[in-house]
mmCIF file of C-alpha atoms in Angstrom:
data_model
loop_
_atom_site.group_PDB
_atom_site.id
_atom_site.type_symbol
_atom_site.label_atom_id
_atom_site.label_comp_id
_atom_site.label_asym_id
_atom_site.label_seq_id
_atom_site.Cartn_x
_atom_site.Cartn_y
_atom_site.Cartn_z
ATOM 1 C CA UNK A 1 0.080 -0.002 0.031
ATOM 2 C CA UNK A 2 1.101 3.806 -0.536
ATOM 3 C CA UNK A 3 2.854 5.031 2.268
ATOM 4 C CA UNK A 4 3.520 8.494 1.880
ATOM 5 C CA UNK A 5 2.919 11.758 0.100
ATOM 6 C CA UNK A 6 3.019 12.744 -2.970
ATOM 7 C CA UNK A 7 3.026 16.814 -5.102
ATOM 8 C CA UNK A 8 0.865 17.971 -7.077
ATOM 9 C CA UNK A 9 2.462 17.343 -10.607
ATOM 10 C CA UNK A 10 2.303 13.992 -12.112
ATOM 11 C CA UNK A 11 4.295 13.537 -14.487
ATOM 12 C CA UNK A 12 3.548 11.861 -17.557
ATOM 13 C CA UNK A 13 5.433 10.120 -20.648
ATOM 14 C CA UNK A 14 5.627 7.641 -24.199
ATOM 15 C CA UNK A 15 7.259 4.014 -24.445
ATOM 16 C CA UNK A 16 7.674 4.142 -27.958
ATOM 17 C CA UNK A 17 10.733 1.642 -29.555
ATOM 18 C CA UNK A 18 13.130 4.566 -30.726
ATOM 19 C CA UNK A 19 16.457 5.484 -30.912
ATOM 20 C CA UNK A 20 16.247 8.538 -28.768
ATOM 21 C CA UNK A 21 15.647 6.549 -25.708
ATOM 22 C CA UNK A 22 12.525 4.309 -25.853
ATOM 23 C CA UNK A 23 12.046 0.385 -25.997
ATOM 24 C CA UNK A 24 9.754 -2.129 -26.875
ATOM 25 C CA UNK A 25 7.504 -3.463 -23.976
ATOM 26 C CA UNK A 26 8.218 -7.055 -23.393
ATOM 27 C CA UNK A 27 6.695 -10.232 -23.891
ATOM 28 C CA UNK A 28 3.303 -11.731 -21.179
ATOM 29 C CA UNK A 29 5.236 -15.241 -19.863
ATOM 30 C CA UNK A 30 2.690 -17.758 -19.532
ATOM 31 C CA UNK A 31 2.900 -17.299 -15.949
ATOM 32 C CA UNK A 32 0.976 -13.723 -16.808
ATOM 33 C CA UNK A 33 -1.262 -14.833 -19.371
ATOM 34 C CA UNK A 34 -2.801 -17.651 -17.038
ATOM 35 C CA UNK A 35 -2.510 -15.033 -14.027
ATOM 36 C CA UNK A 36 -3.621 -12.018 -14.811
ATOM 37 C CA UNK A 37 -7.630 -11.346 -15.141
ATOM 38 C CA UNK A 38 -7.767 -10.102 -19.166
ATOM 39 C CA UNK A 39 -8.897 -6.580 -19.016
ATOM 40 C CA UNK A 40 -6.340 -6.436 -15.932
ATOM 41 C CA UNK A 41 -3.540 -7.506 -18.059
ATOM 42 C CA UNK A 42 -4.716 -5.288 -20.675
ATOM 43 C CA UNK A 43 -4.252 -1.971 -18.491
ATOM 44 C CA UNK A 44 -0.855 -3.176 -17.758
ATOM 45 C CA UNK A 45 0.271 -2.992 -20.852
ATOM 46 C CA UNK A 46 -1.099 -0.270 -21.931
ATOM 47 C CA UNK A 47 -0.866 2.519 -19.600
ATOM 48 C CA UNK A 48 2.764 1.602 -19.077
ATOM 49 C CA UNK A 49 3.368 1.399 -22.605
ATOM 50 C CA UNK A 50 0.834 5.459 -21.946
ATOM 51 C CA UNK A 51 2.597 6.828 -19.467
ATOM 52 C CA UNK A 52 6.528 4.638 -20.043
ATOM 53 C CA UNK A 53 6.753 2.354 -16.757
ATOM 54 C CA UNK A 54 6.971 -1.250 -17.394
ATOM 55 C CA UNK A 55 4.419 -3.319 -17.157
ATOM 56 C CA UNK A 56 5.188 -5.747 -15.595
ATOM 57 C CA UNK A 57 5.852 -3.916 -12.810
ATOM 58 C CA UNK A 58 3.005 -2.471 -12.754
ATOM 59 C CA UNK A 59 1.451 -5.898 -12.903
ATOM 60 C CA UNK A 60 3.817 -7.275 -10.287
ATOM 61 C CA UNK A 61 2.789 -4.579 -7.548
ATOM 62 C CA UNK A 62 -1.333 -5.607 -8.246
ATOM 63 C CA UNK A 63 -0.861 -9.319 -7.807
ATOM 64 C CA UNK A 64 1.047 -7.945 -4.463
ATOM 65 C CA UNK A 65 -1.432 -5.470 -3.758
ATOM 66 C CA UNK A 66 -3.929 -7.078 -3.964
ATOM 67 C CA UNK A 67 -3.971 -11.013 -6.028
ATOM 68 C CA UNK A 68 -5.139 -8.251 -8.991
ATOM 69 C CA UNK A 69 -9.136 -6.915 -7.785
ATOM 70 C CA UNK A 70 -10.001 -10.002 -6.445
ATOM 71 C CA UNK A 71 -9.635 -9.951 -2.468
ATOM 72 C CA UNK A 72 -12.389 -9.800 -1.024
ATOM 73 C CA UNK A 73 -10.019 -7.888 1.861
ATOM 74 C CA UNK A 74 -11.395 -4.314 3.446
ATOM 75 C CA UNK A 75 -10.585 -1.064 1.338
ATOM 76 C CA UNK A 76 -10.448 -3.157 -2.145
ATOM 77 C CA UNK A 77 -13.713 -3.411 -2.929
ATOM 78 C CA UNK A 78 -14.817 -0.647 -1.065
ATOM 79 C CA UNK A 79 -14.280 1.086 1.525
ATOM 80 C CA UNK A 80 -10.663 1.360 3.365
ATOM 81 C CA UNK A 81 -8.335 -1.678 5.361
ATOM 82 C CA UNK A 82 -6.981 -0.848 9.041
ATOM 83 C CA UNK A 83 -3.943 1.733 7.415
ATOM 84 C CA UNK A 84 -6.537 4.096 5.103
ATOM 85 C CA UNK A 85 -5.795 2.503 1.132
ATOM 86 C CA UNK A 86 -8.386 1.942 -1.137
ATOM 87 C CA UNK A 87 -8.581 -0.195 -4.563
ATOM 88 C CA UNK A 88 -6.956 -2.101 -6.549
ATOM 89 C CA UNK A 89 -3.791 -1.300 -5.839
ATOM 90 C CA UNK A 90 -4.043 -0.129 -3.061
ATOM 91 C CA UNK A 91 -3.660 3.918 -3.171
ATOM 92 C CA UNK A 92 -3.948 6.485 0.335
ATOM 93 C CA UNK A 93 -6.773 7.987 -0.289
ATOM 94 C CA UNK A 94 -5.807 11.261 1.157
ATOM 95 C CA UNK A 95 -2.195 10.038 -1.815
ATOM 96 C CA UNK A 96 -5.537 9.572 -4.409
ATOM 97 C CA UNK A 97 -6.472 13.344 -4.070
ATOM 98 C CA UNK A 98 -8.334 13.064 -0.797
ATOM 99 C CA UNK A 99 -11.711 11.162 -2.122
ATOM 100 C CA UNK A 100 -12.308 8.003 -3.212
ATOM 101 C CA UNK A 101 -13.996 9.248 -6.510
ATOM 102 C CA UNK A 102 -13.454 13.054 -7.556
ATOM 103 C CA UNK A 103 -15.008 14.516 -10.718
ATOM 104 C CA UNK A 104 -11.686 15.162 -13.704
ATOM 105 C CA UNK A 105 -13.830 18.146 -13.768
ATOM 106 C CA UNK A 106 -12.531 19.814 -10.352
ATOM 107 C CA UNK A 107 -8.740 21.001 -8.875
ATOM 108 C CA UNK A 108 -7.561 17.188 -8.844
ATOM 109 C CA UNK A 109 -3.688 16.904 -6.550
ATOM 110 C CA UNK A 110 -2.016 14.013 -6.183
ATOM 111 C CA UNK A 111 -2.621 10.725 -8.430
ATOM 112 C CA UNK A 112 -6.211 10.693 -9.298
ATOM 113 C CA UNK A 113 -6.766 9.832 -12.467
ATOM 114 C CA UNK A 114 -8.916 8.873 -15.438
ATOM 115 C CA UNK A 115 -8.703 5.692 -17.026
ATOM 116 C CA UNK A 116 -11.635 4.705 -18.933
ATOM 117 C CA UNK A 117 -13.007 8.598 -19.872
ATOM 118 C CA UNK A 118 -16.305 8.569 -17.767
ATOM 119 C CA UNK A 119 -14.871 11.757 -16.048
ATOM 120 C CA UNK A 120 -14.718 10.121 -13.129
ATOM 121 C CA UNK A 121 -11.382 9.418 -10.932
ATOM 122 C CA UNK A 122 -12.053 5.985 -9.109
ATOM 123 C CA UNK A 123 -9.715 4.184 -7.053
ATOM 124 C CA UNK A 124 -11.676 1.577 -7.269
ATOM 125 C CA UNK A 125 -12.014 1.012 -10.615
ATOM 126 C CA UNK A 126 -8.725 -0.511 -12.133
ATOM 127 C CA UNK A 127 -8.785 1.880 -14.807
ATOM 128 C CA UNK A 128 -8.377 4.785 -13.180
ATOM 129 C CA UNK A 129 -6.600 3.522 -10.737
ATOM 130 C CA UNK A 130 -3.673 1.184 -12.860
ATOM 131 C CA UNK A 131 -3.262 4.281 -14.249
ATOM 132 C CA UNK A 132 -2.688 5.919 -11.694
ATOM 133 C CA UNK A 133 0.189 3.959 -10.012
ATOM 134 C CA UNK A 134 1.836 4.298 -13.010
ATOM 135 C CA UNK A 135 2.008 7.480 -12.475
ATOM 136 C CA UNK A 136 3.405 6.778 -9.387
ATOM 137 C CA UNK A 137 5.696 4.528 -10.608
ATOM 138 C CA UNK A 138 6.897 6.789 -12.911
ATOM 139 C CA UNK A 139 7.347 9.671 -11.030
ATOM 140 C CA UNK A 140 9.442 8.278 -8.455
ATOM 141 C CA UNK A 141 11.739 6.448 -10.735
ATOM 142 C CA UNK A 142 10.596 3.984 -12.746
ATOM 143 C CA UNK A 143 11.221 2.724 -15.490
ATOM 144 C CA UNK A 144 15.213 3.626 -14.965
ATOM 145 C CA UNK A 145 15.104 2.958 -10.590
ATOM 146 C CA UNK A 146 12.752 0.503 -10.474
ATOM 147 C CA UNK A 147 13.203 -0.496 -6.641
ATOM 148 C CA UNK A 148 13.847 3.108 -5.615
ATOM 149 C CA UNK A 149 9.567 3.944 -7.630
ATOM 150 C CA UNK A 150 8.495 1.338 -5.946
ATOM 151 C CA UNK A 151 10.592 1.781 -2.041
ATOM 152 C CA UNK A 152 8.969 5.198 -2.315
ATOM 153 C CA UNK A 153 5.521 2.705 -3.495
ATOM 154 C CA UNK A 154 5.104 0.886 -0.789
ATOM 155 C CA UNK A 155 8.401 1.472 2.629
ATOM 156 C CA UNK A 156 9.906 -1.891 2.820
ATOM 157 C CA UNK A 157 12.681 -3.359 0.985
ATOM 158 C CA UNK A 158 11.120 -6.733 0.886
ATOM 159 C CA UNK A 159 8.625 -6.002 -0.829
ATOM 160 C CA UNK A 160 10.705 -3.781 -3.137
ATOM 161 C CA UNK A 161 11.929 -7.799 -3.612
ATOM 162 C CA UNK A 162 8.678 -9.557 -3.527
ATOM 163 C CA UNK A 163 7.469 -7.261 -6.175
ATOM 164 C CA UNK A 164 10.155 -7.789 -8.255
ATOM 165 C CA UNK A 165 10.736 -11.709 -8.675
ATOM 166 C CA UNK A 166 6.533 -11.738 -9.109
ATOM 167 C CA UNK A 167 7.650 -9.326 -12.152
ATOM 168 C CA UNK A 168 10.181 -11.308 -13.613
ATOM 169 C CA UNK A 169 7.731 -13.624 -13.478
ATOM 170 C CA UNK A 170 5.395 -12.618 -15.915
ATOM 171 C CA UNK A 171 8.340 -11.797 -18.241
ATOM 172 C CA UNK A 172 8.467 -13.666 -21.251
ATOM 173 C CA UNK A 173 12.418 -12.926 -21.127
ATOM 174 C CA UNK A 174 12.224 -14.063 -17.057
ATOM 175 C CA UNK A 175 14.061 -10.369 -16.449
ATOM 176 C CA UNK A 176 12.836 -6.809 -15.051
ATOM 177 C CA UNK A 177 14.108 -5.371 -18.648
ATOM 178 C CA UNK A 178 15.465 -1.748 -17.977
ATOM 179 C CA UNK A 179 15.483 1.382 -20.114
ATOM 180 C CA UNK A 180 20.292 0.844 -22.176
ATOM 181 C CA UNK A 181 22.500 3.400 -21.396
ATOM 182 C CA UNK A 182 22.597 6.265 -23.199
ATOM 183 C CA UNK A 183 24.234 4.966 -26.902
ATOM 184 C CA UNK A 184 25.996 7.537 -28.860
ATOM 185 C CA UNK A 185 24.766 5.711 -32.322
ATOM 186 C CA UNK A 186 22.017 6.499 -31.425
ATOM 187 C CA UNK A 187 21.895 11.043 -31.311
ATOM 188 C CA UNK A 188 24.191 10.219 -35.417
ATOM 189 C CA UNK A 189 20.540 9.926 -36.942
ATOM 190 C CA UNK A 190 19.250 12.813 -34.444
ATOM 191 C CA UNK A 191 22.789 16.023 -35.638
ATOM 192 C CA UNK A 192 23.130 15.066 -38.730
ATOM 193 C CA UNK A 193 18.523 15.594 -38.951
ATOM 194 C CA UNK A 194 19.988 18.673 -38.156
ATOM 195 C CA UNK A 195 18.294 21.981 -39.452
ATOM 196 C CA UNK A 196 21.904 23.455 -39.685
ATOM 197 C CA UNK A 197 25.545 22.643 -38.746
ATOM 198 C CA UNK A 198 25.169 24.609 -35.266
ATOM 199 C CA UNK A 199 22.113 23.404 -34.252
ATOM 200 C CA UNK A 200 23.727 19.813 -34.649
ATOM 201 C CA UNK A 201 26.673 20.539 -32.051
ATOM 202 C CA UNK A 202 23.839 21.919 -29.561
ATOM 203 C CA UNK A 203 21.904 18.536 -30.034
ATOM 204 C CA UNK A 204 25.084 17.006 -30.032
ATOM 205 C CA UNK A 205 26.010 18.251 -26.919
ATOM 206 C CA UNK A 206 22.409 17.994 -24.950
ATOM 207 C CA UNK A 207 21.743 14.043 -25.893
ATOM 208 C CA UNK A 208 25.343 13.416 -24.514
ATOM 209 C CA UNK A 209 24.075 14.612 -21.338
ATOM 210 C CA UNK A 210 21.931 12.094 -20.505
ATOM 211 C CA UNK A 211 21.376 9.610 -17.600
ATOM 212 C CA UNK A 212 22.681 12.484 -14.946
ATOM 213 C CA UNK A 213 21.242 13.928 -12.489
ATOM 214 C CA UNK A 214 19.003 16.357 -11.885
ATOM 215 C CA UNK A 215 20.539 19.196 -9.622
ATOM 216 C CA UNK A 216 18.029 22.365 -9.803
ATOM 217 C CA UNK A 217 20.454 25.376 -10.662
ATOM 218 C CA UNK A 218 23.438 23.279 -12.059
ATOM 219 C CA UNK A 219 25.561 23.881 -15.039
ATOM 220 C CA UNK A 220 26.974 21.232 -15.933
ATOM 221 C CA UNK A 221 29.442 19.141 -15.618
ATOM 222 C CA UNK A 222 27.530 16.710 -13.326
ATOM 223 C CA UNK A 223 23.915 17.345 -12.940
ATOM 224 C CA UNK A 224 21.339 20.259 -15.179
ATOM 225 C CA UNK A 225 18.820 21.800 -14.143
ATOM 226 C CA UNK A 226 15.584 22.334 -16.906
ATOM 227 C CA UNK A 227 17.090 25.551 -18.454
ATOM 228 C CA UNK A 228 20.759 24.931 -17.087
ATOM 229 C CA UNK A 229 21.309 22.259 -20.251
ATOM 230 C CA UNK A 230 20.009 24.011 -22.291
ATOM 231 C CA UNK A 231 22.407 27.374 -21.479
ATOM 232 C CA UNK A 232 25.136 24.216 -21.439
ATOM 233 C CA UNK A 233 24.622 23.369 -24.858
ATOM 234 C CA UNK A 234 23.835 26.581 -26.577
ATOM 235 C CA UNK A 235 27.516 27.690 -25.253
ATOM 236 C CA UNK A 236 28.938 24.323 -26.027
ATOM 237 C CA UNK A 237 28.796 25.263 -29.202
ATOM 238 C CA UNK A 238 29.902 28.949 -28.513
ATOM 239 C CA UNK A 239 26.149 31.159 -28.032
ATOM 240 C CA UNK A 240 25.174 33.466 -25.147
ATOM 241 C CA UNK A 241 21.686 33.001 -24.395
ATOM 242 C CA UNK A 242 20.027 33.215 -20.411
ATOM 243 C CA UNK A 243 20.350 30.872 -17.899
ATOM 244 C CA UNK A 244 17.169 30.237 -16.385
ATOM 245 C CA UNK A 245 13.603 30.076 -17.863
ATOM 246 C CA UNK A 246 11.923 32.656 -17.045
ATOM 247 C CA UNK A 247 14.260 35.095 -19.297
ATOM 248 C CA UNK A 248 14.689 32.263 -21.737
ATOM 249 C CA UNK A 249 11.064 31.996 -22.408
ATOM 250 C CA UNK A 250 11.508 36.339 -24.036
ATOM 251 C CA UNK A 251 14.156 35.729 -25.514
ATOM 252 C CA UNK A 252 13.831 33.816 -28.270
ATOM 253 C CA UNK A 253 12.130 34.649 -31.367
ATOM 254 C CA UNK A 254 8.284 32.142 -30.590
ATOM 255 C CA UNK A 255 7.579 29.354 -32.863
ATOM 256 C CA UNK A 256 3.807 28.224 -33.851
ATOM 257 C CA UNK A 257 2.939 24.395 -33.013
ATOM 258 C CA UNK A 258 3.476 22.537 -35.377
ATOM 259 C CA UNK A 259 6.809 24.885 -37.030
ATOM 260 C CA UNK A 260 8.941 23.765 -34.536
ATOM 261 C CA UNK A 261 12.514 22.460 -35.391
ATOM 262 C CA UNK A 262 15.390 20.978 -34.085
ATOM 263 C CA UNK A 263 17.237 23.344 -31.471
ATOM 264 C CA UNK A 264 14.397 25.604 -30.639
ATOM 265 C CA UNK A 265 12.966 25.333 -26.851
ATOM 266 C CA UNK A 266 9.659 23.754 -25.180
ATOM 267 C CA UNK A 267 8.383 26.176 -22.931
ATOM 268 C CA UNK A 268 5.680 24.223 -19.489
ATOM 269 C CA UNK A 269 3.094 26.258 -17.582
ATOM 270 C CA UNK A 270 4.767 23.801 -14.199
ATOM 271 C CA UNK A 271 6.924 24.869 -12.001
ATOM 272 C CA UNK A 272 6.806 27.668 -8.519
ATOM 273 C CA UNK A 273 5.677 30.904 -9.303
ATOM 274 C CA UNK A 274 4.740 30.223 -12.791
ATOM 275 C CA UNK A 275 1.868 30.736 -15.341
ATOM 276 C CA UNK A 276 0.928 30.141 -19.305
ATOM 277 C CA UNK A 277 2.694 33.891 -19.563
ATOM 278 C CA UNK A 278 5.431 33.423 -17.586
ATOM 279 C CA UNK A 279 6.184 29.240 -18.326
ATOM 280 C CA UNK A 280 9.235 26.669 -15.089
ATOM 281 C CA UNK A 281 9.827 24.664 -17.219
ATOM 282 C CA UNK A 282 11.658 24.492 -20.381
ATOM 283 C CA UNK A 283 12.616 21.426 -22.183
ATOM 284 C CA UNK A 284 14.602 21.173 -26.614
ATOM 285 C CA UNK A 285 13.410 19.559 -29.486
ATOM 286 C CA UNK A 286 15.220 16.972 -30.538
ATOM 287 C CA UNK A 287 12.996 16.298 -33.692
ATOM 288 C CA UNK A 288 9.378 16.374 -34.237
ATOM 289 C CA UNK A 289 7.711 15.680 -30.781
ATOM 290 C CA UNK A 290 10.520 14.845 -29.078
ATOM 291 C CA UNK A 291 13.257 17.046 -26.401
ATOM 292 C CA UNK A 292 15.740 16.198 -24.333
ATOM 293 C CA UNK A 293 14.420 17.378 -20.688
ATOM 294 C CA UNK A 294 16.636 17.795 -17.117
ATOM 295 C CA UNK A 295 12.594 17.373 -15.627
ATOM 296 C CA UNK A 296 13.527 17.103 -11.268
ATOM 297 C CA UNK A 297 15.500 16.080 -8.785
ATOM 298 C CA UNK A 298 12.923 12.717 -8.330
ATOM 299 C CA UNK A 299 11.712 12.552 -12.053
ATOM 300 C CA UNK A 300 14.548 10.743 -12.541
ATOM 301 C CA UNK A 301 17.592 10.978 -15.329
ATOM 302 C CA UNK A 302 18.318 13.415 -17.671
ATOM 303 C CA UNK A 303 16.627 12.259 -21.464
ATOM 304 C CA UNK A 304 15.050 12.827 -24.572
ATOM 305 C CA UNK A 305 11.016 12.035 -23.650
ATOM 306 C CA UNK A 306 8.179 12.970 -25.754
ATOM 307 C CA UNK A 307 6.349 17.126 -25.397
ATOM 308 C CA UNK A 308 2.771 16.375 -27.390
ATOM 309 C CA UNK A 309 0.137 15.425 -25.132
ATOM 310 C CA UNK A 310 1.617 16.907 -22.353
ATOM 311 C CA UNK A 311 -0.849 19.131 -21.658
ATOM 312 C CA UNK A 312 0.442 22.177 -19.993
ATOM 313 C CA UNK A 313 2.596 23.296 -22.939
ATOM 314 C CA UNK A 314 2.686 27.295 -23.114
ATOM 315 C CA UNK A 315 4.946 27.551 -27.012
ATOM 316 C CA UNK A 316 8.022 27.125 -28.853
ATOM 317 C CA UNK A 317 10.962 29.580 -28.881
ATOM 318 C CA UNK A 318 13.236 29.471 -31.386
ATOM 319 C CA UNK A 319 16.182 31.232 -30.119
ATOM 320 C CA UNK A 320 18.545 31.243 -32.557
ATOM 321 C CA UNK A 321 16.832 34.045 -34.672
ATOM 322 C CA UNK A 322 16.894 36.678 -32.080
ATOM 323 C CA UNK A 323 18.881 39.578 -33.116
ATOM 324 C CA UNK A 324 22.000 39.083 -30.484
ATOM 325 C CA UNK A 325 23.126 35.438 -31.150
ATOM 326 C CA UNK A 326 22.882 36.416 -35.220
ATOM 327 C CA UNK A 327 25.055 38.244 -34.552
ATOM 328 C CA UNK A 328 26.861 36.025 -32.543
ATOM 329 C CA UNK A 329 26.823 33.447 -35.091
ATOM 330 C CA UNK A 330 27.704 35.916 -37.994
ATOM 331 C CA UNK A 331 31.094 36.682 -36.106
ATOM 332 C CA UNK A 332 31.753 32.975 -35.132
ATOM 333 C CA UNK A 333 31.130 32.189 -39.075
ATOM 334 C CA UNK A 334 33.671 34.920 -39.871
ATOM 335 C CA UNK A 335 36.946 33.548 -37.328
#
């Protein structure tokens, strides 16, 4: 069961196979097919792919908590158990959002989710609960640091060991797969497709930072925050741009969504003190629909993620068209 309080900011992400950091979902073992109800198996796979966590881990949590909703113990189908946990994935009501059933039209905090599109985040509904659990695992380190994510889910290492063992049984490979280390050869097509040589230099630096941790105020070389990696990437190409997200937003020339190119910046209304006119989070476009970002301390290492479908996008900018950067480029070409 969940034994921790959580913030209202929830991560999102994808798990599509591509060279920019995605991977194919693991095949289900015969044990998984026979043990997991078909409805649940479909939900584990669907939400694991949607959010970007291992479906086998998600399913193993469901097995360990309530035997995929089949348990008749208190709190599984109604009410709460002795600790205040509810539903097939055993959320504390406080971590779900304060109530067991929450209209999505209201202000929603925690992991309350609407997985079946009926407008209600229902902790007892498998579609809603499994989506919420996937978000929590993602928020706390999965797919890279699965053990940390599971420890946050239920703060006991024996629990982590048990869930991992179940996940191994559910995977046809018999293993819990984690994303591979950054493969430099995967960067080549992105860099070669850059619209200019200078953008290629910017991308090459940024992509080389994958796997490094997030650090608020960090500008490298060992850790970065969201605007710090962008500042350092442009600096690596010999260009000076503002350091912080709040400064970077008005600096670049605005670009319409759909016209963005690699090297452009994508801004989000996320973080303290931000608003639709004052975004607090930024990523760098590396290809259509993909960006590299240093998201937050608990969101895992710097990685390539998807920005399409992230509902809090404020807009896109192109720093290379700022007059000051244009002058810098002219000087670089004259050297």
